[in-house]
């Protein structure tokens, strides 16, 4: 098995390690993506809201890692520091067909409601402002996903209005680069 590639940075928060995916993450990530409750608010296009197979999860991991190689930013695997347990993913998703870089995340159901999403997304967003060449980063949040809307608001996101991402209705939440003070 390979370790996390050097081109993916490691970010450390109070409770989390944000790092690149490794082959060792496949079982836990596949279990998470097979959970219909986890997947019901995720995805766009024909696969929106549907659980993924192990093979689809493997391909998805390859896409997430490939984005790092192609763009220099992407989604991190989330690991609980205290236990080493895989919790999900968070970071900047900017796939072909995506109109703008998206702050996106997904957590295994047993990690919900513990503040991990906010903690991971805050770290990823802070990192992104110095590494992603965009004046704004967005989140495409399905309207019924009130938990993710609360996370976006806690992170300073502003709901800009309704949006359609690859045929899926959602709300567009916007995070803007905060100007730095001039010396």
mmCIF file with all atom_site columns, C-alpha atoms in Angstrom:
data_model
loop_
_atom_site.group_PDB
_atom_site.id
_atom_site.type_symbol
_atom_site.label_atom_id
_atom_site.label_alt_id
_atom_site.label_comp_id
_atom_site.label_asym_id
_atom_site.label_entity_id
_atom_site.label_seq_id
_atom_site.pdbx_PDB_ins_code
_atom_site.Cartn_x
_atom_site.Cartn_y
_atom_site.Cartn_z
_atom_site.occupancy
_atom_site.B_iso_or_equiv
_atom_site.pdbx_formal_charge
_atom_site.auth_seq_id
_atom_site.auth_comp_id
_atom_site.auth_asym_id
_atom_site.auth_atom_id
_atom_site.pdbx_PDB_model_num
ATOM 1   C CA . UNK A 1 1   ? 0.000   0.000  0.000   1.00 0.00 ? 1   UNK A CA 1
ATOM 2   C CA . UNK A 1 2   ? 1.062   3.526  -0.750  1.00 0.00 ? 2   UNK A CA 1
ATOM 3   C CA . UNK A 1 3   ? 1.094   6.408  1.667   1.00 0.00 ? 3   UNK A CA 1
ATOM 4   C CA . UNK A 1 4   ? -0.467  9.797  1.064   1.00 0.00 ? 4   UNK A CA 1
ATOM 5   C CA . UNK A 1 5   ? 1.131   11.440 -1.992  1.00 0.00 ? 5   UNK A CA 1
ATOM 6   C CA . UNK A 1 6   ? 3.499   14.320 -1.271  1.00 0.00 ? 6   UNK A CA 1
ATOM 7   C CA . UNK A 1 7   ? 1.520   16.702 -3.511  1.00 0.00 ? 7   UNK A CA 1
ATOM 8   C CA . UNK A 1 8   ? -1.431  16.693 -1.086  1.00 0.00 ? 8   UNK A CA 1
ATOM 9   C CA . UNK A 1 9   ? -0.737  18.814 1.994   1.00 0.00 ? 9   UNK A CA 1
ATOM 10  C CA . UNK A 1 10  ? -1.610  17.652 5.495   1.00 0.00 ? 10  UNK A CA 1
ATOM 11  C CA . UNK A 1 11  ? -3.691  19.991 7.605   1.00 0.00 ? 11  UNK A CA 1
ATOM 12  C CA . UNK A 1 12  ? -4.057  19.422 11.331  1.00 0.00 ? 12  UNK A CA 1
ATOM 13  C CA . UNK A 1 13  ? -6.914  20.742 13.459  1.00 0.00 ? 13  UNK A CA 1
ATOM 14  C CA . UNK A 1 14  ? -7.740  20.107 17.106  1.00 0.00 ? 14  UNK A CA 1
ATOM 15  C CA . UNK A 1 15  ? -9.391  16.764 16.289  1.00 0.00 ? 15  UNK A CA 1
ATOM 16  C CA . UNK A 1 16  ? -8.685  16.036 12.634  1.00 0.00 ? 16  UNK A CA 1
ATOM 17  C CA . UNK A 1 17  ? -5.974  15.249 10.133  1.00 0.00 ? 17  UNK A CA 1
ATOM 18  C CA . UNK A 1 18  ? -6.862  16.360 6.606   1.00 0.00 ? 18  UNK A CA 1
ATOM 19  C CA . UNK A 1 19  ? -4.716  14.396 4.132   1.00 0.00 ? 19  UNK A CA 1
ATOM 20  C CA . UNK A 1 20  ? -4.756  12.734 0.750   1.00 0.00 ? 20  UNK A CA 1
ATOM 21  C CA . UNK A 1 21  ? -6.664  9.518  0.201   1.00 0.00 ? 21  UNK A CA 1
ATOM 22  C CA . UNK A 1 22  ? -4.794  6.227  0.339   1.00 0.00 ? 22  UNK A CA 1
ATOM 23  C CA . UNK A 1 23  ? -5.758  2.737  -0.751  1.00 0.00 ? 23  UNK A CA 1
ATOM 24  C CA . UNK A 1 24  ? -6.292  1.900  2.937   1.00 0.00 ? 24  UNK A CA 1
ATOM 25  C CA . UNK A 1 25  ? -9.275  4.313  2.981   1.00 0.00 ? 25  UNK A CA 1
ATOM 26  C CA . UNK A 1 26  ? -11.263 2.329  0.429   1.00 0.00 ? 26  UNK A CA 1
ATOM 27  C CA . UNK A 1 27  ? -13.211 0.040  2.785   1.00 0.00 ? 27  UNK A CA 1
ATOM 28  C CA . UNK A 1 28  ? -14.376 2.829  5.098   1.00 0.00 ? 28  UNK A CA 1
ATOM 29  C CA . UNK A 1 29  ? -15.079 5.235  2.225   1.00 0.00 ? 29  UNK A CA 1
ATOM 30  C CA . UNK A 1 30  ? -16.992 2.553  0.299   1.00 0.00 ? 30  UNK A CA 1
ATOM 31  C CA . UNK A 1 31  ? -19.111 1.778  3.386   1.00 0.00 ? 31  UNK A CA 1
ATOM 32  C CA . UNK A 1 32  ? -19.855 5.487  3.782   1.00 0.00 ? 32  UNK A CA 1
ATOM 33  C CA . UNK A 1 33  ? -20.808 5.876  0.118   1.00 0.00 ? 33  UNK A CA 1
ATOM 34  C CA . UNK A 1 34  ? -22.997 2.755  0.221   1.00 0.00 ? 34  UNK A CA 1
ATOM 35  C CA . UNK A 1 35  ? -25.135 4.342  2.967   1.00 0.00 ? 35  UNK A CA 1
ATOM 36  C CA . UNK A 1 36  ? -28.309 5.767  1.359   1.00 0.00 ? 36  UNK A CA 1
ATOM 37  C CA . UNK A 1 37  ? -28.749 8.269  4.200   1.00 0.00 ? 37  UNK A CA 1
ATOM 38  C CA . UNK A 1 38  ? -25.243 9.674  3.660   1.00 0.00 ? 38  UNK A CA 1
ATOM 39  C CA . UNK A 1 39  ? -25.666 9.867  -0.101  1.00 0.00 ? 39  UNK A CA 1
ATOM 40  C CA . UNK A 1 40  ? -29.181 11.317 -0.320  1.00 0.00 ? 40  UNK A CA 1
ATOM 41  C CA . UNK A 1 41  ? -27.937 14.938 -0.431  1.00 0.00 ? 41  UNK A CA 1
ATOM 42  C CA . UNK A 1 42  ? -24.769 14.304 -2.436  1.00 0.00 ? 42  UNK A CA 1
ATOM 43  C CA . UNK A 1 43  ? -23.890 14.361 -6.099  1.00 0.00 ? 43  UNK A CA 1
ATOM 44  C CA . UNK A 1 44  ? -25.158 15.949 -9.266  1.00 0.00 ? 44  UNK A CA 1
ATOM 45  C CA . UNK A 1 45  ? -26.390 14.652 -12.591 1.00 0.00 ? 45  UNK A CA 1
ATOM 46  C CA . UNK A 1 46  ? -27.861 11.161 -12.979 1.00 0.00 ? 46  UNK A CA 1
ATOM 47  C CA . UNK A 1 47  ? -26.030 9.743  -9.927  1.00 0.00 ? 47  UNK A CA 1
ATOM 48  C CA . UNK A 1 48  ? -27.338 12.423 -7.565  1.00 0.00 ? 48  UNK A CA 1
ATOM 49  C CA . UNK A 1 49  ? -28.557 11.054 -4.258  1.00 0.00 ? 49  UNK A CA 1
ATOM 50  C CA . UNK A 1 50  ? -27.701 7.438  -5.020  1.00 0.00 ? 50  UNK A CA 1
ATOM 51  C CA . UNK A 1 51  ? -25.435 5.117  -3.028  1.00 0.00 ? 51  UNK A CA 1
ATOM 52  C CA . UNK A 1 52  ? -22.188 4.098  -4.717  1.00 0.00 ? 52  UNK A CA 1
ATOM 53  C CA . UNK A 1 53  ? -20.701 0.654  -5.198  1.00 0.00 ? 53  UNK A CA 1
ATOM 54  C CA . UNK A 1 54  ? -17.187 -0.226 -4.080  1.00 0.00 ? 54  UNK A CA 1
ATOM 55  C CA . UNK A 1 55  ? -15.958 0.095  -7.702  1.00 0.00 ? 55  UNK A CA 1
ATOM 56  C CA . UNK A 1 56  ? -17.643 3.491  -8.080  1.00 0.00 ? 56  UNK A CA 1
ATOM 57  C CA . UNK A 1 57  ? -16.052 4.588  -4.810  1.00 0.00 ? 57  UNK A CA 1
ATOM 58  C CA . UNK A 1 58  ? -12.612 3.508  -6.047  1.00 0.00 ? 58  UNK A CA 1
ATOM 59  C CA . UNK A 1 59  ? -13.124 5.555  -9.224  1.00 0.00 ? 59  UNK A CA 1
ATOM 60  C CA . UNK A 1 60  ? -14.323 8.507  -7.144  1.00 0.00 ? 60  UNK A CA 1
ATOM 61  C CA . UNK A 1 61  ? -11.187 8.340  -4.977  1.00 0.00 ? 61  UNK A CA 1
ATOM 62  C CA . UNK A 1 62  ? -9.062  8.342  -8.133  1.00 0.00 ? 62  UNK A CA 1
ATOM 63  C CA . UNK A 1 63  ? -10.919 11.412 -9.419  1.00 0.00 ? 63  UNK A CA 1
ATOM 64  C CA . UNK A 1 64  ? -10.458 13.238 -6.108  1.00 0.00 ? 64  UNK A CA 1
ATOM 65  C CA . UNK A 1 65  ? -6.727  12.477 -6.101  1.00 0.00 ? 65  UNK A CA 1
ATOM 66  C CA . UNK A 1 66  ? -6.423  13.339 -9.783  1.00 0.00 ? 66  UNK A CA 1
ATOM 67  C CA . UNK A 1 67  ? -7.835  16.791 -9.160  1.00 0.00 ? 67  UNK A CA 1
ATOM 68  C CA . UNK A 1 68  ? -4.907  17.468 -6.803  1.00 0.00 ? 68  UNK A CA 1
ATOM 69  C CA . UNK A 1 69  ? -2.448  16.534 -9.543  1.00 0.00 ? 69  UNK A CA 1
ATOM 70  C CA . UNK A 1 70  ? -4.249  18.591 -12.205 1.00 0.00 ? 70  UNK A CA 1
ATOM 71  C CA . UNK A 1 71  ? -5.258  21.698 -10.243 1.00 0.00 ? 71  UNK A CA 1
ATOM 72  C CA . UNK A 1 72  ? -3.069  21.772 -7.140  1.00 0.00 ? 72  UNK A CA 1
ATOM 73  C CA . UNK A 1 73  ? -6.075  21.625 -4.803  1.00 0.00 ? 73  UNK A CA 1
ATOM 74  C CA . UNK A 1 74  ? -8.849  19.201 -4.026  1.00 0.00 ? 74  UNK A CA 1
ATOM 75  C CA . UNK A 1 75  ? -10.624 17.186 -1.359  1.00 0.00 ? 75  UNK A CA 1
ATOM 76  C CA . UNK A 1 76  ? -8.902  15.777 1.693   1.00 0.00 ? 76  UNK A CA 1
ATOM 77  C CA . UNK A 1 77  ? -9.589  12.496 3.433   1.00 0.00 ? 77  UNK A CA 1
ATOM 78  C CA . UNK A 1 78  ? -10.604 13.186 7.040   1.00 0.00 ? 78  UNK A CA 1
ATOM 79  C CA . UNK A 1 79  ? -9.011  11.176 9.804   1.00 0.00 ? 79  UNK A CA 1
ATOM 80  C CA . UNK A 1 80  ? -9.855  11.476 13.484  1.00 0.00 ? 80  UNK A CA 1
ATOM 81  C CA . UNK A 1 81  ? -6.540  12.191 15.196  1.00 0.00 ? 81  UNK A CA 1
ATOM 82  C CA . UNK A 1 82  ? -7.386  10.442 18.461  1.00 0.00 ? 82  UNK A CA 1
ATOM 83  C CA . UNK A 1 83  ? -8.312  7.129  16.820  1.00 0.00 ? 83  UNK A CA 1
ATOM 84  C CA . UNK A 1 84  ? -6.967  7.190  13.243  1.00 0.00 ? 84  UNK A CA 1
ATOM 85  C CA . UNK A 1 85  ? -10.525 6.456  12.080  1.00 0.00 ? 85  UNK A CA 1
ATOM 86  C CA . UNK A 1 86  ? -11.563 7.550  8.558   1.00 0.00 ? 86  UNK A CA 1
ATOM 87  C CA . UNK A 1 87  ? -14.476 10.009 8.892   1.00 0.00 ? 87  UNK A CA 1
ATOM 88  C CA . UNK A 1 88  ? -15.109 11.234 5.342   1.00 0.00 ? 88  UNK A CA 1
ATOM 89  C CA . UNK A 1 89  ? -13.867 13.936 3.002   1.00 0.00 ? 89  UNK A CA 1
ATOM 90  C CA . UNK A 1 90  ? -13.782 17.734 2.783   1.00 0.00 ? 90  UNK A CA 1
ATOM 91  C CA . UNK A 1 91  ? -12.105 20.263 0.555   1.00 0.00 ? 91  UNK A CA 1
ATOM 92  C CA . UNK A 1 92  ? -12.376 22.094 -2.715  1.00 0.00 ? 92  UNK A CA 1
ATOM 93  C CA . UNK A 1 93  ? -14.150 20.137 -5.432  1.00 0.00 ? 93  UNK A CA 1
ATOM 94  C CA . UNK A 1 94  ? -13.787 21.520 -8.952  1.00 0.00 ? 94  UNK A CA 1
ATOM 95  C CA . UNK A 1 95  ? -14.703 18.817 -11.420 1.00 0.00 ? 95  UNK A CA 1
ATOM 96  C CA . UNK A 1 96  ? -15.179 19.214 -15.165 1.00 0.00 ? 96  UNK A CA 1
ATOM 97  C CA . UNK A 1 97  ? -18.577 20.848 -15.648 1.00 0.00 ? 97  UNK A CA 1
ATOM 98  C CA . UNK A 1 98  ? -18.516 22.511 -12.206 1.00 0.00 ? 98  UNK A CA 1
ATOM 99  C CA . UNK A 1 99  ? -19.079 26.250 -12.668 1.00 0.00 ? 99  UNK A CA 1
ATOM 100 C CA . UNK A 1 100 ? -16.887 27.294 -9.727  1.00 0.00 ? 100 UNK A CA 1
ATOM 101 C CA . UNK A 1 101 ? -14.681 25.727 -7.053  1.00 0.00 ? 101 UNK A CA 1
ATOM 102 C CA . UNK A 1 102 ? -16.915 24.186 -4.390  1.00 0.00 ? 102 UNK A CA 1
ATOM 103 C CA . UNK A 1 103 ? -16.302 23.763 -0.679  1.00 0.00 ? 103 UNK A CA 1
ATOM 104 C CA . UNK A 1 104 ? -17.709 20.255 -0.351  1.00 0.00 ? 104 UNK A CA 1
ATOM 105 C CA . UNK A 1 105 ? -17.775 17.592 2.309   1.00 0.00 ? 105 UNK A CA 1
ATOM 106 C CA . UNK A 1 106 ? -19.289 14.252 3.214   1.00 0.00 ? 106 UNK A CA 1
ATOM 107 C CA . UNK A 1 107 ? -19.068 12.416 6.510   1.00 0.00 ? 107 UNK A CA 1
ATOM 108 C CA . UNK A 1 108 ? -19.839 8.895  7.615   1.00 0.00 ? 108 UNK A CA 1
ATOM 109 C CA . UNK A 1 109 ? -23.130 8.914  9.485   1.00 0.00 ? 109 UNK A CA 1
ATOM 110 C CA . UNK A 1 110 ? -21.553 8.080  12.866  1.00 0.00 ? 110 UNK A CA 1
ATOM 111 C CA . UNK A 1 111 ? -19.507 11.310 12.562  1.00 0.00 ? 111 UNK A CA 1
ATOM 112 C CA . UNK A 1 112 ? -22.567 13.557 12.109  1.00 0.00 ? 112 UNK A CA 1
ATOM 113 C CA . UNK A 1 113 ? -23.554 16.145 14.697  1.00 0.00 ? 113 UNK A CA 1
ATOM 114 C CA . UNK A 1 114 ? -20.127 16.388 16.339  1.00 0.00 ? 114 UNK A CA 1
ATOM 115 C CA . UNK A 1 115 ? -18.782 19.520 14.648  1.00 0.00 ? 115 UNK A CA 1
ATOM 116 C CA . UNK A 1 116 ? -16.377 17.624 12.373  1.00 0.00 ? 116 UNK A CA 1
ATOM 117 C CA . UNK A 1 117 ? -17.852 19.137 9.180   1.00 0.00 ? 117 UNK A CA 1
ATOM 118 C CA . UNK A 1 118 ? -17.404 22.701 10.394  1.00 0.00 ? 118 UNK A CA 1
ATOM 119 C CA . UNK A 1 119 ? -13.896 21.985 11.720  1.00 0.00 ? 119 UNK A CA 1
ATOM 120 C CA . UNK A 1 120 ? -12.754 20.287 8.501   1.00 0.00 ? 120 UNK A CA 1
ATOM 121 C CA . UNK A 1 121 ? -14.356 22.815 6.172   1.00 0.00 ? 121 UNK A CA 1
ATOM 122 C CA . UNK A 1 122 ? -12.934 25.762 8.111   1.00 0.00 ? 122 UNK A CA 1
ATOM 123 C CA . UNK A 1 123 ? -9.425  24.307 7.765   1.00 0.00 ? 123 UNK A CA 1
ATOM 124 C CA . UNK A 1 124 ? -9.934  23.533 4.064   1.00 0.00 ? 124 UNK A CA 1
ATOM 125 C CA . UNK A 1 125 ? -11.366 26.984 3.340   1.00 0.00 ? 125 UNK A CA 1
ATOM 126 C CA . UNK A 1 126 ? -8.578  28.765 5.230   1.00 0.00 ? 126 UNK A CA 1
ATOM 127 C CA . UNK A 1 127 ? -6.025  26.749 3.244   1.00 0.00 ? 127 UNK A CA 1
ATOM 128 C CA . UNK A 1 128 ? -7.869  27.412 -0.030  1.00 0.00 ? 128 UNK A CA 1
ATOM 129 C CA . UNK A 1 129 ? -7.660  31.190 0.225   1.00 0.00 ? 129 UNK A CA 1
ATOM 130 C CA . UNK A 1 130 ? -3.881  30.994 -0.166  1.00 0.00 ? 130 UNK A CA 1
ATOM 131 C CA . UNK A 1 131 ? -3.835  28.181 -2.756  1.00 0.00 ? 131 UNK A CA 1
ATOM 132 C CA . UNK A 1 132 ? -6.941  28.420 -4.964  1.00 0.00 ? 132 UNK A CA 1
ATOM 133 C CA . UNK A 1 133 ? -6.978  31.215 -7.558  1.00 0.00 ? 133 UNK A CA 1
ATOM 134 C CA . UNK A 1 134 ? -10.587 32.282 -7.037  1.00 0.00 ? 134 UNK A CA 1
ATOM 135 C CA . UNK A 1 135 ? -12.237 35.343 -5.563  1.00 0.00 ? 135 UNK A CA 1
ATOM 136 C CA . UNK A 1 136 ? -15.059 33.206 -4.270  1.00 0.00 ? 136 UNK A CA 1
ATOM 137 C CA . UNK A 1 137 ? -15.694 29.594 -3.406  1.00 0.00 ? 137 UNK A CA 1
ATOM 138 C CA . UNK A 1 138 ? -19.209 28.198 -3.344  1.00 0.00 ? 138 UNK A CA 1
ATOM 139 C CA . UNK A 1 139 ? -21.210 25.322 -1.911  1.00 0.00 ? 139 UNK A CA 1
ATOM 140 C CA . UNK A 1 140 ? -24.077 23.735 -3.824  1.00 0.00 ? 140 UNK A CA 1
ATOM 141 C CA . UNK A 1 141 ? -26.437 22.592 -1.075  1.00 0.00 ? 141 UNK A CA 1
ATOM 142 C CA . UNK A 1 142 ? -29.676 20.760 -1.755  1.00 0.00 ? 142 UNK A CA 1
ATOM 143 C CA . UNK A 1 143 ? -32.564 22.746 -0.289  1.00 0.00 ? 143 UNK A CA 1
ATOM 144 C CA . UNK A 1 144 ? -33.675 20.051 2.131   1.00 0.00 ? 144 UNK A CA 1
ATOM 145 C CA . UNK A 1 145 ? -30.139 19.661 3.535   1.00 0.00 ? 145 UNK A CA 1
ATOM 146 C CA . UNK A 1 146 ? -30.593 22.045 6.458   1.00 0.00 ? 146 UNK A CA 1
ATOM 147 C CA . UNK A 1 147 ? -27.605 20.632 8.377   1.00 0.00 ? 147 UNK A CA 1
ATOM 148 C CA . UNK A 1 148 ? -25.217 21.598 5.559   1.00 0.00 ? 148 UNK A CA 1
ATOM 149 C CA . UNK A 1 149 ? -26.860 25.019 5.266   1.00 0.00 ? 149 UNK A CA 1
ATOM 150 C CA . UNK A 1 150 ? -26.105 25.569 8.963   1.00 0.00 ? 150 UNK A CA 1
ATOM 151 C CA . UNK A 1 151 ? -22.468 24.546 8.405   1.00 0.00 ? 151 UNK A CA 1
ATOM 152 C CA . UNK A 1 152 ? -22.206 26.986 5.477   1.00 0.00 ? 152 UNK A CA 1
ATOM 153 C CA . UNK A 1 153 ? -23.646 29.821 7.588   1.00 0.00 ? 153 UNK A CA 1
ATOM 154 C CA . UNK A 1 154 ? -21.228 29.048 10.461  1.00 0.00 ? 154 UNK A CA 1
ATOM 155 C CA . UNK A 1 155 ? -18.352 29.302 7.981   1.00 0.00 ? 155 UNK A CA 1
ATOM 156 C CA . UNK A 1 156 ? -19.484 32.749 6.820   1.00 0.00 ? 156 UNK A CA 1
ATOM 157 C CA . UNK A 1 157 ? -21.227 31.587 3.674   1.00 0.00 ? 157 UNK A CA 1
ATOM 158 C CA . UNK A 1 158 ? -24.068 33.670 2.302   1.00 0.00 ? 158 UNK A CA 1
ATOM 159 C CA . UNK A 1 159 ? -27.009 32.070 0.510   1.00 0.00 ? 159 UNK A CA 1
ATOM 160 C CA . UNK A 1 160 ? -27.090 33.715 -2.911  1.00 0.00 ? 160 UNK A CA 1
ATOM 161 C CA . UNK A 1 161 ? -30.237 31.977 -4.105  1.00 0.00 ? 161 UNK A CA 1
ATOM 162 C CA . UNK A 1 162 ? -31.532 28.984 -6.013  1.00 0.00 ? 162 UNK A CA 1
ATOM 163 C CA . UNK A 1 163 ? -29.228 27.266 -8.486  1.00 0.00 ? 163 UNK A CA 1
ATOM 164 C CA . UNK A 1 164 ? -29.253 24.158 -10.654 1.00 0.00 ? 164 UNK A CA 1
ATOM 165 C CA . UNK A 1 165 ? -26.111 22.012 -10.748 1.00 0.00 ? 165 UNK A CA 1
ATOM 166 C CA . UNK A 1 166 ? -26.163 19.505 -13.598 1.00 0.00 ? 166 UNK A CA 1
ATOM 167 C CA . UNK A 1 167 ? -29.935 19.226 -13.389 1.00 0.00 ? 167 UNK A CA 1
ATOM 168 C CA . UNK A 1 168 ? -30.136 19.078 -9.586  1.00 0.00 ? 168 UNK A CA 1
ATOM 169 C CA . UNK A 1 169 ? -31.912 21.973 -7.807  1.00 0.00 ? 169 UNK A CA 1
ATOM 170 C CA . UNK A 1 170 ? -29.928 23.404 -4.914  1.00 0.00 ? 170 UNK A CA 1
ATOM 171 C CA . UNK A 1 171 ? -29.089 26.619 -3.112  1.00 0.00 ? 171 UNK A CA 1
ATOM 172 C CA . UNK A 1 172 ? -25.884 28.449 -3.954  1.00 0.00 ? 172 UNK A CA 1
ATOM 173 C CA . UNK A 1 173 ? -23.876 29.470 -0.888  1.00 0.00 ? 173 UNK A CA 1
ATOM 174 C CA . UNK A 1 174 ? -20.956 31.842 -1.446  1.00 0.00 ? 174 UNK A CA 1
ATOM 175 C CA . UNK A 1 175 ? -17.760 32.356 0.554   1.00 0.00 ? 175 UNK A CA 1
ATOM 176 C CA . UNK A 1 176 ? -15.794 35.443 -0.435  1.00 0.00 ? 176 UNK A CA 1
ATOM 177 C CA . UNK A 1 177 ? -12.116 36.096 -0.056  1.00 0.00 ? 177 UNK A CA 1
ATOM 178 C CA . UNK A 1 178 ? -11.589 38.503 2.828   1.00 0.00 ? 178 UNK A CA 1
ATOM 179 C CA . UNK A 1 179 ? -9.333  41.359 1.706   1.00 0.00 ? 179 UNK A CA 1
ATOM 180 C CA . UNK A 1 180 ? -6.119  41.601 3.670   1.00 0.00 ? 180 UNK A CA 1
ATOM 181 C CA . UNK A 1 181 ? -5.211  44.922 5.280   1.00 0.00 ? 181 UNK A CA 1
ATOM 182 C CA . UNK A 1 182 ? -2.618  46.952 3.410   1.00 0.00 ? 182 UNK A CA 1
ATOM 183 C CA . UNK A 1 183 ? 0.622   47.598 5.242   1.00 0.00 ? 183 UNK A CA 1
#
